[in-house]
Amino acid sequence: MDYLHLSRVSLKHLTVLHVMLNTHSVTQTAEQLYVTPSSVSKTLSQLREIIDDELFYRDGTKLIPTPFAHQIAPTVHAILSSMNGLLHQKSFVPETYQGSFTLSMRESTFEVFSPTISQITTQLAPNAALKVYSKQQFGFDSLLSGKVNAIILPHDISQPPTESKELVWKTILSDEMVCLMGAEHPLANTALTIEDYLSYKHIGIFDNELSQPFFEQNLVQCHKPRDVAISVADFGSAAVLCHQTPYLFTCSKLWSQKALQAKGLIAKPLPFDYGKVAYSLVWNRPNMNDQAMKWLCDQFITPEKPF
């Protein structure tokens, strides 16, 4: 181990780099760390010299991380998480916590877990700040680099998790799938058969980070592919289209029972095997060194109960 070289790198260097990777701004980094912009610039210059990489380059008004900076982001996050755990080994007191939490999820997922999220911010940790980002904007890479603390998403249990061994997947709510359709749909008053299901066009949901769900694979193998007329990023958008088109929408039963967009739509059981589905909480293993992050995850990892 190169102790001499390591001695030149301080936690200040790594902290500035970590925040810069999230903000892409010297000014915003300085604001978060309560230092001057010149101090941030000086720290970055020192780190550039130590590791022999520019770390960021300017593109107009933005600072863009170099490929090397992107590469080391998960490692830097892991180091800081471990050190944070050493510095805060005392029991966590949520009522007095004044830090921030960051979650990523689809808008539809927020509707399912909004009671828990509201309780966290108003009763359990009233002095904490909570930021909820779109899963489409901040996915698994953001989880690895520390931009978000955890991701909550509905998915097919058979879908393999990401290849990263640092990400932990925990099922927090079991679910079912249903087929939604408009109240005036020709199938609204009849039992749904597989022939009916495949004879109409469908609304799909895309997620570039998850593999093709089991029910899609099963349809192809045992029957034929669905005719997907349009794909959208979230359940809510699909439900709005369901109200206005003869398309069918396959989605989470839990969501369909809670979402305002789904009110007035007809829900029917799927006429084929779709495997098992659930909502899972995904976090970066080093995050568990932080008592605050461990507490946050524990709020969602509870025995299943109706919201």
PDB file of C-alpha atoms in Angstrom:
ATOM      1  CA  MET A   1       0.000   0.000   0.000  1.00  0.00           C
ATOM      2  CA  ASP A   2       1.306   3.431  -0.971  1.00  0.00           C
ATOM      3  CA  TYR A   3       0.967   5.205   2.384  1.00  0.00           C
ATOM      4  CA  LEU A   4       2.906   8.250   1.194  1.00  0.00           C
ATOM      5  CA  HIS A   5       0.537   8.826  -1.698  1.00  0.00           C
ATOM      6  CA  LEU A   6      -2.510   8.126   0.450  1.00  0.00           C
ATOM      7  CA  SER A   7      -1.371  10.651   3.031  1.00  0.00           C
ATOM      8  CA  ARG A   8      -1.731  13.410   0.459  1.00  0.00           C
ATOM      9  CA  VAL A   9      -5.452  12.726   0.001  1.00  0.00           C
ATOM     10  CA  SER A  10      -7.803  13.974   2.716  1.00  0.00           C
ATOM     11  CA  LEU A  11     -11.505  13.503   3.372  1.00  0.00           C
ATOM     12  CA  LYS A  12     -11.908  17.120   2.317  1.00  0.00           C
ATOM     13  CA  HIS A  13     -10.698  16.234  -1.167  1.00  0.00           C
ATOM     14  CA  LEU A  14     -13.072  13.300  -1.475  1.00  0.00           C
ATOM     15  CA  THR A  15     -16.031  15.209  -0.002  1.00  0.00           C
ATOM     16  CA  VAL A  16     -15.616  18.071  -2.457  1.00  0.00           C
ATOM     17  CA  LEU A  17     -15.307  15.628  -5.348  1.00  0.00           C
ATOM     18  CA  HIS A  18     -18.410  13.713  -4.236  1.00  0.00           C
ATOM     19  CA  VAL A  19     -20.556  16.837  -3.964  1.00  0.00           C
ATOM     20  CA  MET A  20     -19.197  18.176  -7.255  1.00  0.00           C
ATOM     21  CA  LEU A  21     -20.190  14.939  -8.976  1.00  0.00           C
ATOM     22  CA  ASN A  22     -23.744  15.569  -7.794  1.00  0.00           C
ATOM     23  CA  THR A  23     -23.986  19.304  -8.447  1.00  0.00           C
ATOM     24  CA  HIS A  24     -21.612  19.855 -11.407  1.00  0.00           C
ATOM     25  CA  SER A  25     -21.213  23.331  -9.944  1.00  0.00           C
ATOM     26  CA  VAL A  26     -18.447  24.960  -7.874  1.00  0.00           C
ATOM     27  CA  THR A  27     -20.923  27.503  -6.478  1.00  0.00           C
ATOM     28  CA  GLN A  28     -23.507  24.910  -5.393  1.00  0.00           C
ATOM     29  CA  THR A  29     -20.802  22.711  -3.908  1.00  0.00           C
ATOM     30  CA  ALA A  30     -19.506  25.645  -1.891  1.00  0.00           C
ATOM     31  CA  GLU A  31     -23.024  26.387  -0.637  1.00  0.00           C
ATOM     32  CA  GLN A  32     -23.570  22.798   0.490  1.00  0.00           C
ATOM     33  CA  LEU A  33     -20.220  22.622   2.280  1.00  0.00           C
ATOM     34  CA  TYR A  34     -20.428  26.164   3.740  1.00  0.00           C
ATOM     35  CA  VAL A  35     -17.117  27.227   2.197  1.00  0.00           C
ATOM     36  CA  THR A  36     -16.144  29.712  -0.479  1.00  0.00           C
ATOM     37  CA  PRO A  37     -16.072  28.851  -4.197  1.00  0.00           C
ATOM     38  CA  SER A  38     -12.360  29.626  -4.244  1.00  0.00           C
ATOM     39  CA  SER A  39     -11.817  27.038  -1.511  1.00  0.00           C
ATOM     40  CA  VAL A  40     -13.641  24.408  -3.607  1.00  0.00           C
ATOM     41  CA  SER A  41     -11.583  25.301  -6.665  1.00  0.00           C
ATOM     42  CA  LYS A  42      -8.345  25.072  -4.673  1.00  0.00           C
ATOM     43  CA  THR A  43      -9.279  21.650  -3.278  1.00  0.00           C
ATOM     44  CA  LEU A  44     -10.130  20.363  -6.750  1.00  0.00           C
ATOM     45  CA  SER A  45      -6.832  21.656  -8.123  1.00  0.00           C
ATOM     46  CA  GLN A  46      -4.952  19.783  -5.420  1.00  0.00           C
ATOM     47  CA  LEU A  47      -6.861  16.578  -6.156  1.00  0.00           C
ATOM     48  CA  ARG A  48      -6.276  16.936  -9.909  1.00  0.00           C
ATOM     49  CA  GLU A  49      -2.541  17.083  -9.272  1.00  0.00           C
ATOM     50  CA  ILE A  50      -2.576  14.126  -6.869  1.00  0.00           C
ATOM     51  CA  ILE A  51      -4.498  11.734  -9.114  1.00  0.00           C
ATOM     52  CA  ASP A  52      -3.356  13.188 -12.447  1.00  0.00           C
ATOM     53  CA  ASP A  53      -6.794  13.702 -13.995  1.00  0.00           C
ATOM     54  CA  GLU A  54      -8.766  16.848 -14.836  1.00  0.00           C
ATOM     55  CA  LEU A  55     -11.880  15.396 -13.139  1.00  0.00           C
ATOM     56  CA  PHE A  56     -14.152  17.993 -14.786  1.00  0.00           C
ATOM     57  CA  TYR A  57     -14.137  19.906 -18.040  1.00  0.00           C
ATOM     58  CA  ARG A  58     -16.240  22.901 -18.969  1.00  0.00           C
ATOM     59  CA  ASP A  59     -18.966  22.661 -21.589  1.00  0.00           C
ATOM     60  CA  GLY A  60     -20.524  26.092 -21.881  1.00  0.00           C
ATOM     61  CA  THR A  61     -21.731  26.931 -18.370  1.00  0.00           C
ATOM     62  CA  LYS A  62     -21.623  23.332 -17.143  1.00  0.00           C
ATOM     63  CA  LEU A  63     -18.844  21.286 -15.560  1.00  0.00           C
ATOM     64  CA  ILE A  64     -18.869  17.768 -17.004  1.00  0.00           C
ATOM     65  CA  PRO A  65     -17.152  14.899 -15.125  1.00  0.00           C
ATOM     66  CA  THR A  66     -14.397  13.104 -17.003  1.00  0.00           C
ATOM     67  CA  PRO A  67     -14.729   9.348 -17.662  1.00  0.00           C
ATOM     68  CA  PHE A  68     -12.286   8.719 -14.800  1.00  0.00           C
ATOM     69  CA  ALA A  69     -14.359  10.841 -12.410  1.00  0.00           C
ATOM     70  CA  HIS A  70     -17.463   8.816 -13.352  1.00  0.00           C
ATOM     71  CA  GLN A  71     -15.521   5.603 -12.847  1.00  0.00           C
ATOM     72  CA  ILE A  72     -14.353   6.405  -9.330  1.00  0.00           C
ATOM     73  CA  ALA A  73     -17.662   7.933  -8.130  1.00  0.00           C
ATOM     74  CA  PRO A  74     -18.988   4.687  -6.530  1.00  0.00           C
ATOM     75  CA  THR A  75     -15.653   4.091  -4.770  1.00  0.00           C
ATOM     76  CA  VAL A  76     -15.564   7.637  -3.401  1.00  0.00           C
ATOM     77  CA  HIS A  77     -19.145   7.252  -2.167  1.00  0.00           C
ATOM     78  CA  ALA A  78     -18.279   3.963  -0.434  1.00  0.00           C
ATOM     79  CA  ILE A  79     -15.247   5.508   1.297  1.00  0.00           C
ATOM     80  CA  LEU A  80     -17.243   8.489   2.569  1.00  0.00           C
ATOM     81  CA  SER A  81     -20.122   6.255   3.703  1.00  0.00           C
ATOM     82  CA  SER A  82     -17.736   4.091   5.714  1.00  0.00           C
ATOM     83  CA  MET A  83     -16.096   7.106   7.329  1.00  0.00           C
ATOM     84  CA  ASN A  84     -19.480   8.652   8.059  1.00  0.00           C
ATOM     85  CA  GLY A  85     -20.429   5.450   9.876  1.00  0.00           C
ATOM     86  CA  LEU A  86     -17.307   5.710  12.039  1.00  0.00           C
ATOM     87  CA  LEU A  87     -18.039   9.331  12.901  1.00  0.00           C
ATOM     88  CA  HIS A  88     -21.701   8.712  13.749  1.00  0.00           C
ATOM     89  CA  GLN A  89     -21.770   5.452  15.682  1.00  0.00           C
ATOM     90  CA  LYS A  90     -24.195   6.763  18.279  1.00  0.00           C
ATOM     91  CA  SER A  91     -27.835   5.772  18.038  1.00  0.00           C
ATOM     92  CA  PHE A  92     -29.771   7.780  15.494  1.00  0.00           C
ATOM     93  CA  VAL A  93     -32.437  10.177  16.824  1.00  0.00           C
ATOM     94  CA  PRO A  94     -34.825  10.944  13.941  1.00  0.00           C
ATOM     95  CA  GLU A  95     -36.673  13.697  15.825  1.00  0.00           C
ATOM     96  CA  THR A  96     -33.516  15.817  15.996  1.00  0.00           C
ATOM     97  CA  TYR A  97     -31.981  14.851  12.634  1.00  0.00           C
ATOM     98  CA  GLN A  98     -31.425  17.921  10.444  1.00  0.00           C
ATOM     99  CA  GLY A  99     -29.849  16.270   7.419  1.00  0.00           C
ATOM    100  CA  SER A 100     -31.497  15.223   4.174  1.00  0.00           C
ATOM    101  CA  PHE A 101     -32.757  12.026   2.562  1.00  0.00           C
ATOM    102  CA  THR A 102     -32.972  11.346  -1.171  1.00  0.00           C
ATOM    103  CA  LEU A 103     -35.220   8.760  -2.823  1.00  0.00           C
ATOM    104  CA  SER A 104     -35.860   7.837  -6.442  1.00  0.00           C
ATOM    105  CA  MET A 105     -39.085   6.298  -7.745  1.00  0.00           C
ATOM    106  CA  ARG A 106     -41.735   6.537 -10.405  1.00  0.00           C
ATOM    107  CA  GLU A 107     -44.559   8.989  -9.769  1.00  0.00           C
ATOM    108  CA  SER A 108     -46.943   6.040  -9.487  1.00  0.00           C
ATOM    109  CA  THR A 109     -44.760   4.442  -6.812  1.00  0.00           C
ATOM    110  CA  PHE A 110     -44.981   7.650  -4.786  1.00  0.00           C
ATOM    111  CA  GLU A 111     -48.763   7.264  -4.675  1.00  0.00           C
ATOM    112  CA  VAL A 112     -48.457   3.811  -3.109  1.00  0.00           C
ATOM    113  CA  PHE A 113     -45.942   4.882  -0.456  1.00  0.00           C
ATOM    114  CA  SER A 114     -47.056   8.461   0.167  1.00  0.00           C
ATOM    115  CA  PRO A 115     -48.445   7.645   3.676  1.00  0.00           C
ATOM    116  CA  THR A 116     -45.054   6.307   4.802  1.00  0.00           C
ATOM    117  CA  ILE A 117     -43.194   9.190   3.157  1.00  0.00           C
ATOM    118  CA  SER A 118     -45.515  11.732   4.787  1.00  0.00           C
ATOM    119  CA  GLN A 119     -45.043  10.130   8.202  1.00  0.00           C
ATOM    120  CA  ILE A 120     -41.259  10.226   7.824  1.00  0.00           C
ATOM    121  CA  THR A 121     -41.195  13.958   7.117  1.00  0.00           C
ATOM    122  CA  THR A 122     -43.973  15.174   9.424  1.00  0.00           C
ATOM    123  CA  GLN A 123     -43.830  12.883  12.457  1.00  0.00           C
ATOM    124  CA  LEU A 124     -40.678  10.767  12.588  1.00  0.00           C
ATOM    125  CA  ALA A 125     -38.085  13.215  11.278  1.00  0.00           C
ATOM    126  CA  PRO A 126     -39.804  16.611  11.081  1.00  0.00           C
ATOM    127  CA  ASN A 127     -36.539  18.564  10.836  1.00  0.00           C
ATOM    128  CA  ALA A 128     -35.140  16.504   7.955  1.00  0.00           C
ATOM    129  CA  ALA A 129     -35.367  17.441   4.273  1.00  0.00           C
ATOM    130  CA  LEU A 130     -36.550  14.828   1.786  1.00  0.00           C
ATOM    131  CA  LYS A 131     -35.963  14.947  -1.971  1.00  0.00           C
ATOM    132  CA  VAL A 132     -37.829  12.509  -4.219  1.00  0.00           C
ATOM    133  CA  TYR A 133     -36.463  12.190  -7.746  1.00  0.00           C
ATOM    134  CA  SER A 134     -37.815  10.472 -10.831  1.00  0.00           C
ATOM    135  CA  LYS A 135     -36.548   6.926 -11.383  1.00  0.00           C
ATOM    136  CA  GLN A 136     -36.094   7.814 -15.053  1.00  0.00           C
ATOM    137  CA  GLN A 137     -33.742  10.665 -14.076  1.00  0.00           C
ATOM    138  CA  PHE A 138     -31.854   8.978 -11.233  1.00  0.00           C
ATOM    139  CA  GLY A 139     -31.513   5.230 -11.670  1.00  0.00           C
ATOM    140  CA  PHE A 140     -29.118   2.572 -10.421  1.00  0.00           C
ATOM    141  CA  ASP A 141     -25.972   4.474 -11.458  1.00  0.00           C
ATOM    142  CA  SER A 142     -27.097   7.379  -9.266  1.00  0.00           C
ATOM    143  CA  LEU A 143     -27.591   4.936  -6.403  1.00  0.00           C
ATOM    144  CA  LEU A 144     -24.044   3.621  -6.774  1.00  0.00           C
ATOM    145  CA  SER A 145     -22.528   7.100  -6.912  1.00  0.00           C
ATOM    146  CA  GLY A 146     -24.488   8.356  -3.909  1.00  0.00           C
ATOM    147  CA  LYS A 147     -26.780  10.822  -5.674  1.00  0.00           C
ATOM    148  CA  VAL A 148     -29.771   9.021  -4.125  1.00  0.00           C
ATOM    149  CA  ASN A 149     -30.016   6.959  -0.935  1.00  0.00           C
ATOM    150  CA  ALA A 150     -32.553   4.397  -2.143  1.00  0.00           C
ATOM    151  CA  ILE A 151     -34.860   3.477  -5.016  1.00  0.00           C
ATOM    152  CA  ILE A 152     -38.387   2.090  -4.675  1.00  0.00           C
ATOM    153  CA  LEU A 153     -39.907   0.407  -7.707  1.00  0.00           C
ATOM    154  CA  PRO A 154     -42.491  -2.158  -8.784  1.00  0.00           C
ATOM    155  CA  HIS A 155     -41.044  -5.059 -10.748  1.00  0.00           C
ATOM    156  CA  ASP A 156     -41.340  -8.676 -11.757  1.00  0.00           C
ATOM    157  CA  ILE A 157     -39.628 -10.822  -9.099  1.00  0.00           C
ATOM    158  CA  SER A 158     -38.110 -12.952 -11.864  1.00  0.00           C
ATOM    159  CA  GLN A 159     -36.357  -9.921 -13.328  1.00  0.00           C
ATOM    160  CA  PRO A 160     -32.712 -10.235 -12.320  1.00  0.00           C
ATOM    161  CA  PRO A 161     -31.396  -7.331 -10.264  1.00  0.00           C
ATOM    162  CA  THR A 162     -28.570  -5.202 -11.570  1.00  0.00           C
ATOM    163  CA  GLU A 163     -25.184  -6.840 -11.958  1.00  0.00           C
ATOM    164  CA  SER A 164     -23.654  -4.701  -9.222  1.00  0.00           C
ATOM    165  CA  LYS A 165     -23.052  -6.709  -6.066  1.00  0.00           C
ATOM    166  CA  GLU A 166     -23.150  -3.488  -4.051  1.00  0.00           C
ATOM    167  CA  LEU A 167     -26.883  -3.038  -4.619  1.00  0.00           C
ATOM    168  CA  VAL A 168     -29.237  -4.762  -2.172  1.00  0.00           C
ATOM    169  CA  TRP A 169     -32.825  -5.584  -3.208  1.00  0.00           C
ATOM    170  CA  LYS A 170     -35.485  -6.060  -0.529  1.00  0.00           C
ATOM    171  CA  THR A 171     -39.147  -6.858  -1.227  1.00  0.00           C
ATOM    172  CA  ILE A 172     -41.309  -4.550   0.874  1.00  0.00           C
ATOM    173  CA  LEU A 173     -44.795  -5.163  -0.591  1.00  0.00           C
ATOM    174  CA  SER A 174     -46.130  -8.138  -2.525  1.00  0.00           C
ATOM    175  CA  ASP A 175     -48.471  -7.196  -5.342  1.00  0.00           C
ATOM    176  CA  GLU A 176     -50.671  -8.527  -8.133  1.00  0.00           C
ATOM    177  CA  MET A 177     -51.173  -7.438 -11.716  1.00  0.00           C
ATOM    178  CA  VAL A 178     -54.464  -6.400 -13.269  1.00  0.00           C
ATOM    179  CA  CYS A 179     -55.693  -5.297 -16.666  1.00  0.00           C
ATOM    180  CA  LEU A 180     -57.261  -1.830 -16.724  1.00  0.00           C
ATOM    181  CA  MET A 181     -59.703  -0.567 -19.346  1.00  0.00           C
ATOM    182  CA  GLY A 182     -62.156   2.255 -19.775  1.00  0.00           C
ATOM    183  CA  ALA A 183     -65.664   1.941 -18.364  1.00  0.00           C
ATOM    184  CA  GLU A 184     -67.093   1.944 -21.911  1.00  0.00           C
ATOM    185  CA  HIS A 185     -64.652  -0.627 -23.237  1.00  0.00           C
ATOM    186  CA  PRO A 186     -66.285  -3.585 -25.124  1.00  0.00           C
ATOM    187  CA  LEU A 187     -64.693  -5.972 -22.591  1.00  0.00           C
ATOM    188  CA  ALA A 188     -65.841  -4.057 -19.515  1.00  0.00           C
ATOM    189  CA  ASN A 189     -68.792  -6.314 -18.721  1.00  0.00           C
ATOM    190  CA  THR A 190     -67.343  -9.699 -19.665  1.00  0.00           C
ATOM    191  CA  ALA A 191     -64.834 -12.090 -18.143  1.00  0.00           C
ATOM    192  CA  LEU A 192     -61.409 -11.427 -19.668  1.00  0.00           C
ATOM    193  CA  THR A 193     -59.987 -14.296 -21.737  1.00  0.00           C
ATOM    194  CA  ILE A 194     -56.519 -14.615 -23.209  1.00  0.00           C
ATOM    195  CA  GLU A 195     -58.032 -14.224 -26.691  1.00  0.00           C
ATOM    196  CA  ASP A 196     -59.719 -10.977 -25.626  1.00  0.00           C
ATOM    197  CA  TYR A 197     -56.537  -9.726 -23.975  1.00  0.00           C
ATOM    198  CA  LEU A 198     -54.448 -10.260 -27.106  1.00  0.00           C
ATOM    199  CA  SER A 199     -57.053  -8.983 -29.569  1.00  0.00           C
ATOM    200  CA  TYR A 200     -56.776  -5.371 -28.369  1.00  0.00           C
ATOM    201  CA  LYS A 201     -53.867  -2.961 -28.454  1.00  0.00           C
ATOM    202  CA  HIS A 202     -51.985  -2.201 -25.258  1.00  0.00           C
ATOM    203  CA  ILE A 203     -50.225   0.598 -23.401  1.00  0.00           C
ATOM    204  CA  GLY A 204     -46.702  -0.372 -22.337  1.00  0.00           C
ATOM    205  CA  ILE A 205     -44.383   0.890 -19.605  1.00  0.00           C
ATOM    206  CA  PHE A 206     -40.688   1.162 -20.366  1.00  0.00           C
ATOM    207  CA  ASP A 207     -37.745   0.902 -17.978  1.00  0.00           C
ATOM    208  CA  ASN A 208     -34.351   0.696 -19.668  1.00  0.00           C
ATOM    209  CA  GLU A 209     -32.722  -0.671 -16.501  1.00  0.00           C
ATOM    210  CA  LEU A 210     -34.925  -3.743 -16.069  1.00  0.00           C
ATOM    211  CA  SER A 211     -35.105  -6.807 -18.274  1.00  0.00           C
ATOM    212  CA  GLN A 212     -38.272  -7.907 -20.066  1.00  0.00           C
ATOM    213  CA  PRO A 213     -40.794  -9.043 -17.420  1.00  0.00           C
ATOM    214  CA  PHE A 214     -41.857 -12.669 -17.124  1.00  0.00           C
ATOM    215  CA  PHE A 215     -45.417 -12.068 -18.264  1.00  0.00           C
ATOM    216  CA  GLU A 216     -44.185 -10.661 -21.604  1.00  0.00           C
ATOM    217  CA  GLN A 217     -41.890 -13.646 -22.105  1.00  0.00           C
ATOM    218  CA  ASN A 218     -44.663 -16.058 -21.153  1.00  0.00           C
ATOM    219  CA  LEU A 219     -47.102 -14.518 -23.628  1.00  0.00           C
ATOM    220  CA  VAL A 220     -44.587 -14.841 -26.450  1.00  0.00           C
ATOM    221  CA  GLN A 221     -43.775 -18.454 -25.595  1.00  0.00           C
ATOM    222  CA  CYS A 222     -47.318 -19.707 -24.926  1.00  0.00           C
ATOM    223  CA  HIS A 223     -49.472 -17.412 -27.079  1.00  0.00           C
ATOM    224  CA  LYS A 224     -48.195 -14.381 -28.988  1.00  0.00           C
ATOM    225  CA  PRO A 225     -46.743 -10.931 -28.192  1.00  0.00           C
ATOM    226  CA  ARG A 226     -48.988  -8.109 -27.121  1.00  0.00           C
ATOM    227  CA  ASP A 227     -49.707  -5.412 -29.686  1.00  0.00           C
ATOM    228  CA  VAL A 228     -48.299  -2.372 -27.867  1.00  0.00           C
ATOM    229  CA  ALA A 229     -49.618   0.811 -29.471  1.00  0.00           C
ATOM    230  CA  ILE A 230     -47.759   3.235 -27.212  1.00  0.00           C
ATOM    231  CA  SER A 231     -45.225   3.051 -24.374  1.00  0.00           C
ATOM    232  CA  VAL A 232     -44.986   5.642 -21.598  1.00  0.00           C
ATOM    233  CA  ALA A 233     -42.754   6.146 -18.579  1.00  0.00           C
ATOM    234  CA  ASP A 234     -45.322   5.955 -15.808  1.00  0.00           C
ATOM    235  CA  PHE A 235     -48.587   4.311 -14.756  1.00  0.00           C
ATOM    236  CA  GLY A 236     -50.391   7.641 -14.418  1.00  0.00           C
ATOM    237  CA  SER A 237     -49.852   8.585 -18.055  1.00  0.00           C
ATOM    238  CA  ALA A 238     -51.021   5.129 -19.130  1.00  0.00           C
ATOM    239  CA  ALA A 239     -54.199   5.403 -17.043  1.00  0.00           C
ATOM    240  CA  VAL A 240     -55.051   8.761 -18.628  1.00  0.00           C
ATOM    241  CA  LEU A 241     -54.751   7.139 -22.058  1.00  0.00           C
ATOM    242  CA  CYS A 242     -56.950   4.267 -20.863  1.00  0.00           C
ATOM    243  CA  HIS A 243     -59.755   6.721 -20.216  1.00  0.00           C
ATOM    244  CA  GLN A 244     -59.511   8.070 -23.757  1.00  0.00           C
ATOM    245  CA  THR A 245     -58.707   5.008 -25.903  1.00  0.00           C
ATOM    246  CA  PRO A 246     -59.806   1.369 -26.311  1.00  0.00           C
ATOM    247  CA  TYR A 247     -56.297   0.289 -25.264  1.00  0.00           C
ATOM    248  CA  LEU A 248     -55.649  -2.104 -22.377  1.00  0.00           C
ATOM    249  CA  PHE A 249     -53.171  -1.358 -19.591  1.00  0.00           C
ATOM    250  CA  THR A 250     -51.490  -4.022 -17.446  1.00  0.00           C
ATOM    251  CA  CYS A 251     -50.258  -2.673 -14.126  1.00  0.00           C
ATOM    252  CA  SER A 252     -49.936  -2.940 -10.334  1.00  0.00           C
ATOM    253  CA  LYS A 253     -53.164  -3.776  -8.503  1.00  0.00           C
ATOM    254  CA  LEU A 254     -51.999  -1.800  -5.434  1.00  0.00           C
ATOM    255  CA  TRP A 255     -51.489   1.268  -7.563  1.00  0.00           C
ATOM    256  CA  SER A 256     -54.796   0.897  -9.411  1.00  0.00           C
ATOM    257  CA  GLN A 257     -56.652   0.870  -6.067  1.00  0.00           C
ATOM    258  CA  LYS A 258     -55.041   4.102  -4.865  1.00  0.00           C
ATOM    259  CA  ALA A 259     -54.367   6.258  -7.917  1.00  0.00           C
ATOM    260  CA  LEU A 260     -56.718   9.089  -8.819  1.00  0.00           C
ATOM    261  CA  GLN A 261     -55.901   8.551 -12.511  1.00  0.00           C
ATOM    262  CA  ALA A 262     -57.271   5.009 -12.274  1.00  0.00           C
ATOM    263  CA  LYS A 263     -60.615   6.031 -10.759  1.00  0.00           C
ATOM    264  CA  GLY A 264     -63.436   5.001 -13.074  1.00  0.00           C
ATOM    265  CA  LEU A 265     -61.378   2.398 -14.910  1.00  0.00           C
ATOM    266  CA  ILE A 266     -62.380  -1.270 -14.874  1.00  0.00           C
ATOM    267  CA  ALA A 267     -59.820  -3.706 -13.397  1.00  0.00           C
ATOM    268  CA  LYS A 268     -59.829  -7.378 -14.370  1.00  0.00           C
ATOM    269  CA  PRO A 269     -57.594 -10.301 -13.338  1.00  0.00           C
ATOM    270  CA  LEU A 270     -55.062 -11.327 -15.967  1.00  0.00           C
ATOM    271  CA  PRO A 271     -56.098 -14.508 -17.837  1.00  0.00           C
ATOM    272  CA  PHE A 272     -52.608 -16.044 -17.835  1.00  0.00           C
ATOM    273  CA  ASP A 273     -49.646 -16.774 -15.588  1.00  0.00           C
ATOM    274  CA  TYR A 274     -47.614 -13.636 -14.887  1.00  0.00           C
ATOM    275  CA  GLY A 275     -45.320 -14.905 -12.119  1.00  0.00           C
ATOM    276  CA  LYS A 276     -44.803 -12.883  -8.956  1.00  0.00           C
ATOM    277  CA  VAL A 277     -44.602  -9.119  -8.714  1.00  0.00           C
ATOM    278  CA  ALA A 278     -43.716  -6.800  -5.849  1.00  0.00           C
ATOM    279  CA  TYR A 279     -42.446  -3.404  -4.791  1.00  0.00           C
ATOM    280  CA  SER A 280     -38.801  -3.491  -3.745  1.00  0.00           C
ATOM    281  CA  LEU A 281     -36.471  -1.137  -1.944  1.00  0.00           C
ATOM    282  CA  VAL A 282     -32.984  -0.982  -3.483  1.00  0.00           C
ATOM    283  CA  TRP A 283     -30.012   0.558  -1.703  1.00  0.00           C
ATOM    284  CA  ASN A 284     -26.247   0.724  -1.969  1.00  0.00           C
ATOM    285  CA  ARG A 285     -24.627  -1.604   0.572  1.00  0.00           C
ATOM    286  CA  PRO A 286     -22.139   1.034   1.915  1.00  0.00           C
ATOM    287  CA  ASN A 287     -25.127   3.252   2.822  1.00  0.00           C
ATOM    288  CA  MET A 288     -25.846   0.988   5.777  1.00  0.00           C
ATOM    289  CA  ASN A 289     -22.763   2.456   7.488  1.00  0.00           C
ATOM    290  CA  ASP A 290     -24.836   5.603   7.933  1.00  0.00           C
ATOM    291  CA  GLN A 291     -27.300   5.257  10.823  1.00  0.00           C
ATOM    292  CA  ALA A 292     -29.637   7.791   9.219  1.00  0.00           C
ATOM    293  CA  MET A 293     -29.796   5.803   5.976  1.00  0.00           C
ATOM    294  CA  LYS A 294     -30.307   2.564   7.882  1.00  0.00           C
ATOM    295  CA  TRP A 295     -33.188   4.154   9.754  1.00  0.00           C
ATOM    296  CA  LEU A 296     -34.713   5.450   6.501  1.00  0.00           C
ATOM    297  CA  CYS A 297     -34.674   1.996   4.905  1.00  0.00           C
ATOM    298  CA  ASP A 298     -36.137   0.458   8.057  1.00  0.00           C
ATOM    299  CA  GLN A 299     -39.216   2.686   7.685  1.00  0.00           C
ATOM    300  CA  PHE A 300     -40.090   0.857   4.473  1.00  0.00           C
ATOM    301  CA  ILE A 301     -38.921  -2.623   5.489  1.00  0.00           C
ATOM    302  CA  THR A 302     -41.807  -3.527   7.766  1.00  0.00           C
ATOM    303  CA  PRO A 303     -44.245  -6.465   7.918  1.00  0.00           C
ATOM    304  CA  GLU A 304     -46.707  -6.105   5.064  1.00  0.00           C
ATOM    305  CA  LYS A 305     -49.741  -4.057   5.947  1.00  0.00           C
ATOM    306  CA  PRO A 306     -52.392  -2.166   4.009  1.00  0.00           C
ATOM    307  CA  PHE A 307     -51.729   1.546   3.653  1.00  0.00           C
TER     308      PHE A 307
END
